[in-house]
PDB file of C-alpha atoms in Angstrom:
ATOM      1  CA  MET A  62      -9.739  12.844  13.253  1.00  0.00           C
ATOM      2  CA  ALA A  63      -7.285  12.401  16.078  1.00  0.00           C
ATOM      3  CA  ASP A  64      -8.897   9.101  17.226  1.00  0.00           C
ATOM      4  CA  THR A  65      -9.181   7.857  13.623  1.00  0.00           C
ATOM      5  CA  LEU A  66      -5.490   8.325  12.934  1.00  0.00           C
ATOM      6  CA  ARG A  67      -4.153   7.736  16.474  1.00  0.00           C
ATOM      7  CA  ASN A  68      -1.911   4.798  15.495  1.00  0.00           C
ATOM      8  CA  CYS A  69      -0.751   5.760  11.972  1.00  0.00           C
ATOM      9  CA  LYS A  70       2.157   7.702  10.557  1.00  0.00           C
ATOM     10  CA  GLN A  71       0.899  11.321  10.811  1.00  0.00           C
ATOM     11  CA  GLU A  72       3.521  12.737   8.423  1.00  0.00           C
ATOM     12  CA  VAL A  73       1.933  11.013   5.420  1.00  0.00           C
ATOM     13  CA  LEU A  74      -1.114  13.207   5.788  1.00  0.00           C
ATOM     14  CA  ALA A  75       0.927  16.322   4.810  1.00  0.00           C
ATOM     15  CA  LEU A  76       1.912  14.588   1.606  1.00  0.00           C
ATOM     16  CA  LEU A  77      -1.622  14.052   0.595  1.00  0.00           C
ATOM     17  CA  GLU A  78      -2.431  17.712   0.382  1.00  0.00           C
ATOM     18  CA  ASP A  79      -1.270  18.174  -3.260  1.00  0.00           C
ATOM     19  CA  LEU A  80      -2.283  14.750  -4.557  1.00  0.00           C
ATOM     20  CA  PRO A  81      -5.264  14.494  -6.976  1.00  0.00           C
ATOM     21  CA  TYR A  82      -8.459  12.732  -5.876  1.00  0.00           C
ATOM     22  CA  HIS A  83      -8.536   9.011  -6.814  1.00  0.00           C
ATOM     23  CA  CYS A  84      -4.746   8.678  -7.147  1.00  0.00           C
ATOM     24  CA  LEU A  85      -3.171   5.344  -6.335  1.00  0.00           C
ATOM     25  CA  LEU A  86      -0.675   5.344  -3.427  1.00  0.00           C
ATOM     26  CA  LEU A  87       1.954   2.611  -2.800  1.00  0.00           C
ATOM     27  CA  PHE A  88       2.893   1.996   0.809  1.00  0.00           C
ATOM     28  CA  ASP A  89       5.756   0.005   2.370  1.00  0.00           C
ATOM     29  CA  LEU A  90       5.362  -1.900   5.657  1.00  0.00           C
ATOM     30  CA  GLY A  91       6.257   1.241   7.763  1.00  0.00           C
ATOM     31  CA  TYR A  92       2.916   2.785   6.809  1.00  0.00           C
ATOM     32  CA  PHE A  93       0.729  -0.203   7.294  1.00  0.00           C
ATOM     33  CA  SER A  94      -2.158   1.028   9.470  1.00  0.00           C
ATOM     34  CA  PHE A  95      -5.832   0.104   9.523  1.00  0.00           C
ATOM     35  CA  PRO A  96      -6.854   3.690  10.550  1.00  0.00           C
ATOM     36  CA  LEU A  97      -4.635   5.255   7.822  1.00  0.00           C
ATOM     37  CA  PHE A  98      -6.137   2.923   5.142  1.00  0.00           C
ATOM     38  CA  ASP A  99      -9.672   3.576   6.367  1.00  0.00           C
ATOM     39  CA  TYR A 100      -9.020   7.302   6.270  1.00  0.00           C
ATOM     40  CA  LEU A 101      -7.626   7.221   2.758  1.00  0.00           C
ATOM     41  CA  THR A 102     -10.460   5.122   1.525  1.00  0.00           C
ATOM     42  CA  GLU A 103     -13.047   7.505   3.091  1.00  0.00           C
ATOM     43  CA  ARG A 104     -11.356  10.386   1.269  1.00  0.00           C
ATOM     44  CA  GLY A 105     -11.394   8.803  -2.183  1.00  0.00           C
ATOM     45  CA  TYR A 106      -7.647   7.705  -2.480  1.00  0.00           C
ATOM     46  CA  TYR A 107      -6.653   4.231  -3.678  1.00  0.00           C
ATOM     47  CA  TRP A 108      -3.768   2.383  -2.105  1.00  0.00           C
ATOM     48  CA  ILE A 109      -1.682  -0.789  -2.324  1.00  0.00           C
ATOM     49  CA  SER A 110       0.369  -2.006   0.672  1.00  0.00           C
ATOM     50  CA  ARG A 111       2.627  -5.008   1.287  1.00  0.00           C
ATOM     51  CA  TYR A 112       1.386  -7.642   3.606  1.00  0.00           C
ATOM     52  CA  PRO A 113       2.963  -7.573   7.073  1.00  0.00           C
ATOM     53  CA  GLU A 114       3.646 -11.001   8.471  1.00  0.00           C
ATOM     54  CA  LYS A 115       1.215 -12.198  11.122  1.00  0.00           C
ATOM     55  CA  THR A 116      -1.535  -9.852   9.906  1.00  0.00           C
ATOM     56  CA  CYS A 117      -4.923 -11.498  10.590  1.00  0.00           C
ATOM     57  CA  TYR A 118      -7.580 -11.505   7.885  1.00  0.00           C
ATOM     58  CA  GLN A 119     -10.833 -13.344   7.059  1.00  0.00           C
ATOM     59  CA  ILE A 120     -11.656 -14.227   3.443  1.00  0.00           C
ATOM     60  CA  LEU A 121     -15.090 -12.853   2.388  1.00  0.00           C
ATOM     61  CA  HIS A 122     -15.041 -13.676  -1.348  1.00  0.00           C
ATOM     62  CA  VAL A 123     -12.626 -15.348  -3.696  1.00  0.00           C
ATOM     63  CA  TYR A 124     -12.297 -13.936  -7.179  1.00  0.00           C
ATOM     64  CA  SER A 125      -9.772 -16.548  -8.270  1.00  0.00           C
ATOM     65  CA  GLN A 126      -7.502 -19.078  -6.717  1.00  0.00           C
ATOM     66  CA  GLN A 127      -5.009 -21.464  -8.383  1.00  0.00           C
ATOM     67  CA  GLY A 128      -2.114 -22.917  -6.512  1.00  0.00           C
ATOM     68  CA  VAL A 129      -0.445 -20.065  -4.511  1.00  0.00           C
ATOM     69  CA  ILE A 130      -2.249 -17.413  -6.625  1.00  0.00           C
ATOM     70  CA  LEU A 131      -5.131 -15.827  -4.766  1.00  0.00           C
ATOM     71  CA  ASP A 132      -7.302 -12.770  -5.447  1.00  0.00           C
ATOM     72  CA  ALA A 133      -9.906 -12.278  -2.761  1.00  0.00           C
ATOM     73  CA  VAL A 134     -11.787  -9.708  -0.652  1.00  0.00           C
ATOM     74  CA  VAL A 135     -10.955  -9.897   3.061  1.00  0.00           C
ATOM     75  CA  TRP A 136     -11.601  -8.258   6.388  1.00  0.00           C
ATOM     76  CA  LEU A 137      -8.306  -7.030   7.937  1.00  0.00           C
ATOM     77  CA  GLY A 138      -7.827  -7.813  11.591  1.00  0.00           C
ATOM     78  CA  SER A 139      -9.355 -10.286  13.954  1.00  0.00           C
ATOM     79  CA  ALA A 140     -12.492 -10.546  16.068  1.00  0.00           C
ATOM     80  CA  HIS A 141     -10.363 -10.232  19.196  1.00  0.00           C
ATOM     81  CA  GLY A 142      -8.071  -7.316  18.191  1.00  0.00           C
ATOM     82  CA  ALA A 143      -7.748  -4.309  15.911  1.00  0.00           C
ATOM     83  CA  ARG A 144      -9.868  -4.470  12.792  1.00  0.00           C
ATOM     84  CA  ALA A 145     -10.243  -2.337   9.654  1.00  0.00           C
ATOM     85  CA  ALA A 146     -13.564  -0.556   9.076  1.00  0.00           C
ATOM     86  CA  ARG A 147     -13.821  -1.704   5.423  1.00  0.00           C
ATOM     87  CA  ALA A 148     -13.159  -4.866   3.472  1.00  0.00           C
ATOM     88  CA  VAL A 149     -10.016  -4.832   1.291  1.00  0.00           C
ATOM     89  CA  ARG A 150      -8.611  -7.009  -1.501  1.00  0.00           C
ATOM     90  CA  LEU A 151      -5.778  -9.477  -0.859  1.00  0.00           C
ATOM     91  CA  VAL A 152      -3.595 -10.590  -3.798  1.00  0.00           C
ATOM     92  CA  ARG A 153      -1.051 -13.369  -3.463  1.00  0.00           C
ATOM     93  CA  PHE A 154       1.327 -14.826  -5.996  1.00  0.00           C
ATOM     94  CA  GLY A 155       4.736 -16.354  -6.321  1.00  0.00           C
ATOM     95  CA  ASP A 156       7.536 -14.590  -8.159  1.00  0.00           C
ATOM     96  CA  GLY A 157       9.760 -17.617  -8.555  1.00  0.00           C
ATOM     97  CA  LYS A 158      11.680 -16.702  -5.382  1.00  0.00           C
ATOM     98  CA  GLU A 159       9.090 -16.090  -2.743  1.00  0.00           C
ATOM     99  CA  LEU A 160       5.448 -15.642  -2.021  1.00  0.00           C
ATOM    100  CA  ARG A 161       4.286 -11.987  -2.451  1.00  0.00           C
ATOM    101  CA  MET A 162       1.164 -10.655  -0.802  1.00  0.00           C
ATOM    102  CA  TYR A 163      -0.523  -7.244  -1.059  1.00  0.00           C
ATOM    103  CA  PHE A 164      -3.528  -5.519   0.140  1.00  0.00           C
ATOM    104  CA  THR A 165      -5.496  -2.833  -1.816  1.00  0.00           C
ATOM    105  CA  ASN A 166      -8.800  -1.001  -1.481  1.00  0.00           C
ATOM    106  CA  VAL A 167      -9.413  -1.355  -5.220  1.00  0.00           C
ATOM    107  CA  LEU A 168     -11.826  -4.251  -4.925  1.00  0.00           C
ATOM    108  CA  ASP A 169     -12.515  -4.739  -8.666  1.00  0.00           C
ATOM    109  CA  PRO A 170      -9.964  -7.121 -10.239  1.00  0.00           C
ATOM    110  CA  VAL A 171     -10.862  -5.772 -13.626  1.00  0.00           C
ATOM    111  CA  ALA A 172     -10.029  -2.214 -12.636  1.00  0.00           C
ATOM    112  CA  LEU A 173      -6.717  -3.194 -11.070  1.00  0.00           C
ATOM    113  CA  PRO A 174      -5.613  -6.717 -12.115  1.00  0.00           C
ATOM    114  CA  LEU A 175      -3.330  -8.752  -9.965  1.00  0.00           C
ATOM    115  CA  ALA A 176      -0.491  -8.539 -12.645  1.00  0.00           C
ATOM    116  CA  ASP A 177      -0.738  -4.711 -12.514  1.00  0.00           C
ATOM    117  CA  ILE A 178      -0.329  -4.776  -8.710  1.00  0.00           C
ATOM    118  CA  ALA A 179       2.786  -6.843  -9.006  1.00  0.00           C
ATOM    119  CA  ARG A 180       4.227  -4.581 -11.742  1.00  0.00           C
ATOM    120  CA  LEU A 181       3.333  -1.326  -9.878  1.00  0.00           C
ATOM    121  CA  TYR A 182       5.026  -2.501  -6.679  1.00  0.00           C
ATOM    122  CA  ALA A 183       8.070  -3.636  -8.535  1.00  0.00           C
ATOM    123  CA  ARG A 184       8.346  -0.182 -10.080  1.00  0.00           C
ATOM    124  CA  ARG A 185       8.158   1.368  -6.654  1.00  0.00           C
ATOM    125  CA  TRP A 186      11.543  -0.275  -5.798  1.00  0.00           C
ATOM    126  CA  GLN A 187      13.064   1.020  -9.037  1.00  0.00           C
ATOM    127  CA  ILE A 188      12.068   4.535  -8.240  1.00  0.00           C
ATOM    128  CA  GLU A 189      13.552   4.271  -4.685  1.00  0.00           C
ATOM    129  CA  THR A 190      16.783   2.830  -6.090  1.00  0.00           C
ATOM    130  CA  SER A 191      17.026   5.601  -8.698  1.00  0.00           C
ATOM    131  CA  PHE A 192      16.684   8.289  -5.999  1.00  0.00           C
ATOM    132  CA  ARG A 193      19.339   6.714  -3.871  1.00  0.00           C
ATOM    133  CA  TYR A 194      21.728   6.408  -6.926  1.00  0.00           C
ATOM    134  CA  ALA A 195      21.101  10.076  -7.887  1.00  0.00           C
ATOM    135  CA  THR A 196      21.778  11.206  -4.346  1.00  0.00           C
ATOM    136  CA  CYS A 197      25.096   9.286  -4.089  1.00  0.00           C
ATOM    137  CA  ALA A 198      26.102  10.291  -7.703  1.00  0.00           C
ATOM    138  CA  LEU A 199      25.482  13.949  -6.973  1.00  0.00           C
ATOM    139  CA  ALA A 200      26.874  13.754  -3.440  1.00  0.00           C
ATOM    140  CA  LEU A 201      23.673  15.271  -2.151  1.00  0.00           C
ATOM    141  CA  GLU A 202      22.350  15.268   1.345  1.00  0.00           C
ATOM    142  CA  CYS A 203      19.447  17.412   0.465  1.00  0.00           C
ATOM    143  CA  PRO A 204      16.125  17.061   2.463  1.00  0.00           C
ATOM    144  CA  ARG A 205      14.194  18.218  -0.632  1.00  0.00           C
ATOM    145  CA  LEU A 206      15.379  15.191  -2.573  1.00  0.00           C
ATOM    146  CA  TRP A 207      14.307  12.860   0.248  1.00  0.00           C
ATOM    147  CA  SER A 208      10.989  14.709   0.500  1.00  0.00           C
ATOM    148  CA  LEU A 209      10.581  14.230  -3.246  1.00  0.00           C
ATOM    149  CA  GLU A 210      11.479  10.528  -2.900  1.00  0.00           C
ATOM    150  CA  ALA A 211       8.864  10.203  -0.138  1.00  0.00           C
ATOM    151  CA  ARG A 212       6.208  11.806  -2.388  1.00  0.00           C
ATOM    152  CA  LEU A 213       7.010   9.701  -5.416  1.00  0.00           C
ATOM    153  CA  LYS A 214       6.921   6.562  -3.340  1.00  0.00           C
ATOM    154  CA  LEU A 215       3.316   7.353  -2.787  1.00  0.00           C
ATOM    155  CA  LEU A 216       2.487   8.039  -6.320  1.00  0.00           C
TER     156      LEU A 216
END
C-alpha cells in the first residue's frame, strides 16, 4: 500500500475508516492524486474532484458534447508521465462566469448526471462556508470542529 499511496494525502485515509461502502466523496484540488483515486475506486468508494489546470487526459468515449458542455470517459495522465490506473469520467460545463470541469469514477451518466455533479460540488462550498461561519460566530478554535468539517467535505 505504501507504493500505491506514495504521492497522496495520507491523512485522508484515516477519515475513510467510518464511511460506508459506496459513499460519494467530494475532493478539492489539494487532494487530487492518481494513486488516491485508484485506491478509493479499488475499495468501492465513489468520488468527484475538481479539475486541476494542466492535467493531461485522453478522451476514450464521449457520452455527450454540445458547445462547452462535455461528458466523456478519459484516461488521466499522459503516455510520458504519471497516469491513473483506471479510466474516469470528465464533465465540463459553463456556469455563466467560467468553465467548470470535474472528474469522477462514476462512469454512468444516468447514475450520476452532469447536473447532479454541478449541484453536489456547489453544496460542498455551502457546507464549508457554514462551518467557517459557525466557528467565527461561536468564537471557536476547536480542532474537533475542523475535523468534522474535513469529514463532511468528503461526504
